mmCIF file of C-alpha atoms in Angstrom:
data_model
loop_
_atom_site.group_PDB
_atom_site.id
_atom_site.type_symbol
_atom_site.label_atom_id
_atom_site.label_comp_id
_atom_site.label_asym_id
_atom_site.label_seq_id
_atom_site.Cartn_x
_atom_site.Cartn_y
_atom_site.Cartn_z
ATOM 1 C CA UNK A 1 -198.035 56.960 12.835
ATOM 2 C CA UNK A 2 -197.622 55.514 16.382
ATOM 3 C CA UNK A 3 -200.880 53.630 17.259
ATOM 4 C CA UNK A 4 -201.425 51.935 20.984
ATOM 5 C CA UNK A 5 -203.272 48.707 22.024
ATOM 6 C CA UNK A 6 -204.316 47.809 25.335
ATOM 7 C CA UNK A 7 -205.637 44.021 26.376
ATOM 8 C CA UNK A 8 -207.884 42.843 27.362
ATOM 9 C CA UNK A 9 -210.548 45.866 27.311
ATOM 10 C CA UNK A 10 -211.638 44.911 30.778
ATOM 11 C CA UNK A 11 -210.447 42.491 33.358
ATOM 12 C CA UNK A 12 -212.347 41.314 36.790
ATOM 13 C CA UNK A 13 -210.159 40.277 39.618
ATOM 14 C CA UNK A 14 -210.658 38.931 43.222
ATOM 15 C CA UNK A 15 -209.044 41.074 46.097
ATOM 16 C CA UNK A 16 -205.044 40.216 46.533
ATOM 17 C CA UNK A 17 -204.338 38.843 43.198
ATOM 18 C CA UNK A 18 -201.558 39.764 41.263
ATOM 19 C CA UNK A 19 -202.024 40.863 37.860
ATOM 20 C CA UNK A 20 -200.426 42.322 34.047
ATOM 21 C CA UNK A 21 -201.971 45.167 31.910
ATOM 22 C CA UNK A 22 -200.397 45.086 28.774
ATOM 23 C CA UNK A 23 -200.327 47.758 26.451
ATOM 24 C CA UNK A 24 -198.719 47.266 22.392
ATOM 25 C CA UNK A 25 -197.575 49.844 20.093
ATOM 26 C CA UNK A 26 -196.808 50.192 16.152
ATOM 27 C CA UNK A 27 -193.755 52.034 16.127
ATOM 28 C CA UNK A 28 -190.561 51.101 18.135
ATOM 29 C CA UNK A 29 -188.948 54.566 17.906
ATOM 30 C CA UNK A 30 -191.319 55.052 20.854
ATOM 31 C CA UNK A 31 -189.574 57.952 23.226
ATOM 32 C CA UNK A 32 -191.779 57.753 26.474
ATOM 33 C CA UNK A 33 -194.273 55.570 27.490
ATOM 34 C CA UNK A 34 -196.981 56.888 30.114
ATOM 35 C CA UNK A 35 -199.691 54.695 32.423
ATOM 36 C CA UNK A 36 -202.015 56.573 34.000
ATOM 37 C CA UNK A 37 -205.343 55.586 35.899
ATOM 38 C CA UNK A 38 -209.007 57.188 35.401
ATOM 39 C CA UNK A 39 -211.581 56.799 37.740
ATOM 40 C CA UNK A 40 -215.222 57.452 35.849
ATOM 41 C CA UNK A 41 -215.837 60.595 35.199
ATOM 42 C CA UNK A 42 -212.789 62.305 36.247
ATOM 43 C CA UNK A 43 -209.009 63.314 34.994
ATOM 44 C CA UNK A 44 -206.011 61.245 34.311
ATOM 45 C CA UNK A 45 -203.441 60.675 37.104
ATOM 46 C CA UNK A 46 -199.829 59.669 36.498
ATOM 47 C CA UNK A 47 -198.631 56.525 37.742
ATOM 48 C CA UNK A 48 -195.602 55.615 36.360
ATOM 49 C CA UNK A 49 -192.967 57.407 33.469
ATOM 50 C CA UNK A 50 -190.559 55.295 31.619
ATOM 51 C CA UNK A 51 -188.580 57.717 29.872
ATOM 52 C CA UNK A 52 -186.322 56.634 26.693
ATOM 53 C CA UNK A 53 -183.535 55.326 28.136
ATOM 54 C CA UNK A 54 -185.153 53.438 31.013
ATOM 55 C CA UNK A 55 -186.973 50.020 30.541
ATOM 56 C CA UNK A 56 -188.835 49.994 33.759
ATOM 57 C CA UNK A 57 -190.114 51.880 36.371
ATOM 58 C CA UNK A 58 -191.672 51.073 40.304
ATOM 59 C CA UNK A 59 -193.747 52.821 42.784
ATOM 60 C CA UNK A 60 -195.451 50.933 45.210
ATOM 61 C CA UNK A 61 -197.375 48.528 44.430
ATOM 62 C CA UNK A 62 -197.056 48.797 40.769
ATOM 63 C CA UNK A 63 -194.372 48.245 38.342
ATOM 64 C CA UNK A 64 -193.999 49.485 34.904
ATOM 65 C CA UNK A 65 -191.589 47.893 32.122
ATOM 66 C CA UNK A 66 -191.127 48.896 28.289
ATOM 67 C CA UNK A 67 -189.498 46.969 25.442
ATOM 68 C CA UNK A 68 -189.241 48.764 23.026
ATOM 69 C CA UNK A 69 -187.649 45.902 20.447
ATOM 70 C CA UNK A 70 -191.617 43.700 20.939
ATOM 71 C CA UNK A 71 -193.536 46.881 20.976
ATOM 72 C CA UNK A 72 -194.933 46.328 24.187
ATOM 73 C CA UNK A 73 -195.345 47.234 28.162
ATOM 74 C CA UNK A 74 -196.708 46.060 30.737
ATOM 75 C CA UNK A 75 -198.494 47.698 34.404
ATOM 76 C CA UNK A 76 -197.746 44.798 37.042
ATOM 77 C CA UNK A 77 -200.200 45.247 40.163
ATOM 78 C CA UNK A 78 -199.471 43.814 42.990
ATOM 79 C CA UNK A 79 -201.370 42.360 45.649
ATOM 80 C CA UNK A 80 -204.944 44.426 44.273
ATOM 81 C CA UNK A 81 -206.968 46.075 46.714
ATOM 82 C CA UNK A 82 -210.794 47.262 45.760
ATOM 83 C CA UNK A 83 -209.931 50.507 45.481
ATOM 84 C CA UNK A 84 -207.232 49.965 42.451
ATOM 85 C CA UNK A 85 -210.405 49.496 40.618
ATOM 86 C CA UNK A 86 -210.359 52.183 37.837
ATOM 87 C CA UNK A 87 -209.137 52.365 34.026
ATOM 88 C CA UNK A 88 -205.961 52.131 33.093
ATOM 89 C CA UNK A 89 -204.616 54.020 30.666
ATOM 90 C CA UNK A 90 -201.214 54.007 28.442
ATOM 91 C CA UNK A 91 -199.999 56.744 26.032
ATOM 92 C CA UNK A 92 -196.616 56.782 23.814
ATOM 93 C CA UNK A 93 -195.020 59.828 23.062
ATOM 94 C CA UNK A 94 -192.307 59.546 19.633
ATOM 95 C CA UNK A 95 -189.960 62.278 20.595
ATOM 96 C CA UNK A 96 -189.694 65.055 22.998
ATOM 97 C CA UNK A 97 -192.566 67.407 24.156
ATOM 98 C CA UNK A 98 -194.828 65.280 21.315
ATOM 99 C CA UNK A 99 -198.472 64.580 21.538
ATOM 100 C CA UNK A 100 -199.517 61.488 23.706
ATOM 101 C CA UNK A 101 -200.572 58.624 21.888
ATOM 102 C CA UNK A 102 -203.360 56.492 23.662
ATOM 103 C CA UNK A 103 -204.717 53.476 24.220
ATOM 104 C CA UNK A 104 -208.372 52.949 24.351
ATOM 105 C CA UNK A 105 -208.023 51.660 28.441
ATOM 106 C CA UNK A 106 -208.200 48.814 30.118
ATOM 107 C CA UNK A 107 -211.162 48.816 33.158
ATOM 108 C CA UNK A 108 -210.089 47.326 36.225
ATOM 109 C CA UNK A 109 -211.993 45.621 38.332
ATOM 110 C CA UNK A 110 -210.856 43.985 41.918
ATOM 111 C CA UNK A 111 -213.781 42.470 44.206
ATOM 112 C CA UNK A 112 -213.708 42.326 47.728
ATOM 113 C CA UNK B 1 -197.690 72.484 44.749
ATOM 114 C CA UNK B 2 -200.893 73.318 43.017
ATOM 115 C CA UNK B 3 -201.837 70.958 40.113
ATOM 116 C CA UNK B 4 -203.255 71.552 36.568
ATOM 117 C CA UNK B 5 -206.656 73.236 37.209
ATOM 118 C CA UNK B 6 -209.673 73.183 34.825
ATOM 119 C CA UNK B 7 -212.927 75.333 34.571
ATOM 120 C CA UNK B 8 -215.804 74.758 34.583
ATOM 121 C CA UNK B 9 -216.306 71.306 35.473
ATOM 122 C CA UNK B 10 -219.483 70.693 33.162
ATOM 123 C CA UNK B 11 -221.155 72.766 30.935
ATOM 124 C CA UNK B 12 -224.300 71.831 29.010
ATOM 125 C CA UNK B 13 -224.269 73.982 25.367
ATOM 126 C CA UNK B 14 -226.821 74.046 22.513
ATOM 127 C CA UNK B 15 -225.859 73.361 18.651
ATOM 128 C CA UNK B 16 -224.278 75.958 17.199
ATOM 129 C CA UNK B 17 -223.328 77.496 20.417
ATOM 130 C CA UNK B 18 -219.785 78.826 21.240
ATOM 131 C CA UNK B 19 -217.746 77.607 24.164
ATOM 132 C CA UNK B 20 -214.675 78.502 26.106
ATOM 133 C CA UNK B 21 -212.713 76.447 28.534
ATOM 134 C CA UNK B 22 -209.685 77.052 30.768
ATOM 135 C CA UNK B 23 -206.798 75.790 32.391
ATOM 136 C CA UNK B 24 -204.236 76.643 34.359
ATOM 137 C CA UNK B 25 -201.051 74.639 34.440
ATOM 138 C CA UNK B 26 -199.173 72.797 37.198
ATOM 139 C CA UNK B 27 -196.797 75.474 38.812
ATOM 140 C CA UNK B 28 -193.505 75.838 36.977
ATOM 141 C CA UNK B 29 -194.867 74.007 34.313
ATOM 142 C CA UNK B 30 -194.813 75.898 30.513
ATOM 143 C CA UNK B 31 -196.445 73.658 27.810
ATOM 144 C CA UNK B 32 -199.828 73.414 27.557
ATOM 145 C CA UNK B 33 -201.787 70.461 25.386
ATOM 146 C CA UNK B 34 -205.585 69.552 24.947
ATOM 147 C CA UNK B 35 -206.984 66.653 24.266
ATOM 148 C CA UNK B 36 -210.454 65.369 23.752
ATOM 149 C CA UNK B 37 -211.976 62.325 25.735
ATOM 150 C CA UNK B 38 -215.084 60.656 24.278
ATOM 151 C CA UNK B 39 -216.873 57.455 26.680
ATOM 152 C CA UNK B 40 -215.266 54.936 26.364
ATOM 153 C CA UNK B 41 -212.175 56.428 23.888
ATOM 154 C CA UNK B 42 -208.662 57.329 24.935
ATOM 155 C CA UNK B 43 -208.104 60.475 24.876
ATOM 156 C CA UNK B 44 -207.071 62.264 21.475
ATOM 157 C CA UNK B 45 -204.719 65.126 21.344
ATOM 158 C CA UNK B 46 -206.526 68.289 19.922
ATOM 159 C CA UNK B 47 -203.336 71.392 19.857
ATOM 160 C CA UNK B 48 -200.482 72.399 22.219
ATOM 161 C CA UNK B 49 -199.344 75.758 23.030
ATOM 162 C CA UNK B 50 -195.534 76.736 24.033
ATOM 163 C CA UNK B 51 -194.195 80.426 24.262
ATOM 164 C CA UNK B 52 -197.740 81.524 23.329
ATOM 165 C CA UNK B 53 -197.967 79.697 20.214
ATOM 166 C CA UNK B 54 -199.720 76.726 18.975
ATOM 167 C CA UNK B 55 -196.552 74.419 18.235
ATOM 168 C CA UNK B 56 -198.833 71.157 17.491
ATOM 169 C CA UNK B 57 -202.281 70.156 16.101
ATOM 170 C CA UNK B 58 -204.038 66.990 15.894
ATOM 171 C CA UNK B 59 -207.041 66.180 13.634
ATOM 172 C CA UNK B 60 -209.004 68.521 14.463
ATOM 173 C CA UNK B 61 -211.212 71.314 12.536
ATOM 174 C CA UNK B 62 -210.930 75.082 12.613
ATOM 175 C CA UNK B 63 -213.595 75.269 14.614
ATOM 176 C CA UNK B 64 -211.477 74.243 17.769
ATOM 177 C CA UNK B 65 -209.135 76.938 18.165
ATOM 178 C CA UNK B 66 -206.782 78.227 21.232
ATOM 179 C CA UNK B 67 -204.796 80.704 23.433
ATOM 180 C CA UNK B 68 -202.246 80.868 25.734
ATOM 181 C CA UNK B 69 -201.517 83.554 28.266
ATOM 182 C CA UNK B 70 -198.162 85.119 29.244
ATOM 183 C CA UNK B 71 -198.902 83.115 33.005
ATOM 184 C CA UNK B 72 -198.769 79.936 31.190
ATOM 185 C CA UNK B 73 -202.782 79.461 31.390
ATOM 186 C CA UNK B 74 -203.918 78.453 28.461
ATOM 187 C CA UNK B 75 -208.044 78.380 26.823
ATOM 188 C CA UNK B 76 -209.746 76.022 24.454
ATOM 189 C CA UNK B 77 -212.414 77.926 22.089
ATOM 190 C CA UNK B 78 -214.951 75.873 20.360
ATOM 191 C CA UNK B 79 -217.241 77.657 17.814
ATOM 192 C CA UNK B 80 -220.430 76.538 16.168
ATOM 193 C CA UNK B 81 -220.739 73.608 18.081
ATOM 194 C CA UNK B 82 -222.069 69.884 17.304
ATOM 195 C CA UNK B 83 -223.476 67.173 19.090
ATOM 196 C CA UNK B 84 -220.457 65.172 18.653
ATOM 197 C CA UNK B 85 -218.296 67.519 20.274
ATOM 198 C CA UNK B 86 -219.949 66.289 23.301
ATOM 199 C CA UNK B 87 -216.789 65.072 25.748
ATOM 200 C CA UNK B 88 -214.716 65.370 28.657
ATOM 201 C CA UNK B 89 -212.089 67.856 27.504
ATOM 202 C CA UNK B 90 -208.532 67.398 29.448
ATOM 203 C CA UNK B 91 -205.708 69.643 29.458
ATOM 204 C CA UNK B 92 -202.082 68.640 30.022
ATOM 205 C CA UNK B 93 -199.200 71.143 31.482
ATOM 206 C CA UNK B 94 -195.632 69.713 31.363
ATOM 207 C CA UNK B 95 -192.367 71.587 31.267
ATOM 208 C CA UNK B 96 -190.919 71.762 27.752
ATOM 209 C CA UNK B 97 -187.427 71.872 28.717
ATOM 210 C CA UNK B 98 -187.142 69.310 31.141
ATOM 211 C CA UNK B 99 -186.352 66.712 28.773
ATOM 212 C CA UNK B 100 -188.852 63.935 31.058
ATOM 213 C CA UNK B 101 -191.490 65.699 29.185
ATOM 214 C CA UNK B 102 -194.185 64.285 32.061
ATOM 215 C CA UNK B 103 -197.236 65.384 31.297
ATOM 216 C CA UNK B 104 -199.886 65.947 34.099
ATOM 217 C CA UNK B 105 -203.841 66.320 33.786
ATOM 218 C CA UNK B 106 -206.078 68.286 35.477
ATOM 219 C CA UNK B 107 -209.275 66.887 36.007
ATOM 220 C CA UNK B 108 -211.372 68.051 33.013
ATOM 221 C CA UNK B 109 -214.346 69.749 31.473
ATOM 222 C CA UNK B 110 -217.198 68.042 30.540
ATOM 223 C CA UNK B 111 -219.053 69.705 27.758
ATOM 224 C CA UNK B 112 -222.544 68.256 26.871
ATOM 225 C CA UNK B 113 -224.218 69.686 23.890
ATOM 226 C CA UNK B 114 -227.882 69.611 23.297
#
């Protein structure tokens, strides 16, 4: 059964630092690997998909990598702005159109 | 391109009560999962629904059941309800034969029960 950590729970930043989420998981047979971001209160945006064969992933700002081998990935932020400030959110999926798998979050915050 | 759309946004329910949320997947998209959000939790995946049927189910008791429509749209019925039900309720729409299998949230239900 495919299990998902994320560290540190919570993490305070000051504006234009660059900084690692990392998110673990149980079982290496992982197929896709998901971040996503959750402001309070509201729905889950996609940020970045690393599908099987891939082992990272960029858009902006923000780059995704999976190893599959350690069990781990990691969201790099660049260069964080106040309004990055959000949770962060990971999910595995262990083959095709399965269930998500997530993490508990990691809450960002970046001060001005 | 509309995106996965969810209604209501809250509800407030009493014990024992009966509820019914819906959602209406991202255009082109065919696959429909739930999954239930409590503070401070990840979210956990409740059932999915393909061709009409429910192809997966997570931990969760009869009492959560589902449906989805011919137009892809999909409902979450929860009967006989209980304060811990009480959560933001998310549904997912991805394409089941794209192989990427992104899956894309709408922006969720919050059900409070009294």
């Amino acid at each position: 059964k495919q299990e998902v950590t994320q560290i540190p729970a919570a993490l305070s930043v000051p504006e234009g630092e660059n900084l690692v989420l990392n998110c673990s998981f149980t079982d290496s047979a992982i197929y896709n690997l998901q971040w996503f971001r959750q402001d309070p209160g509201k729905g889950l945006t996609s940020l970045l998909l690393i599908q099987s064969s891939q082992r990272e992933q960029t858009s902006g700002r923000l780059n995704a990598s999976l190893d599959k081998s350690s069990g781990r990935s990691t969201l790099y932020i660049a260069a964080s702005q106040p309004g990055d400030s959000a949770t962060y959110l990971c999910a595995g999926t262990n083959s095709g159109n399965t269930p998500l798998v997530f993490g508990k979050g990691t809450r960002l915050s970046v001060i001005a | 391109d509309a995106g996965v759309t969810q209604s209501p946004t809250h509800l407030i329910k009493t014990r024992g009560q009966q509820v019914t949320l819906r959602c209406s997947p991202k255009s082109g998209h065919d696959t429909v999962s739930w999954y239930q959000q409590a503070l401070g939790q990840g979210p956990q995946f409740i059932f999915q629904y393909y061709e009409e049927e429910e192809r997966q189910r997570g931990n969760f008791p009869d009492r959560f059941s589902g449906h989805q429509f011919p137009n892809y749209s999909s409902e979450l019925n929860v009967n006989a309800l209980l304060l811990g039900d009480s959560a933001l309720y998310l549904c997912a729409s991805s394409l089941g034969s794209s192989g990427a299998y992104e899956q894309y949230f709408g922006p969720g239900t919050r059900l409070t029960v009294t």
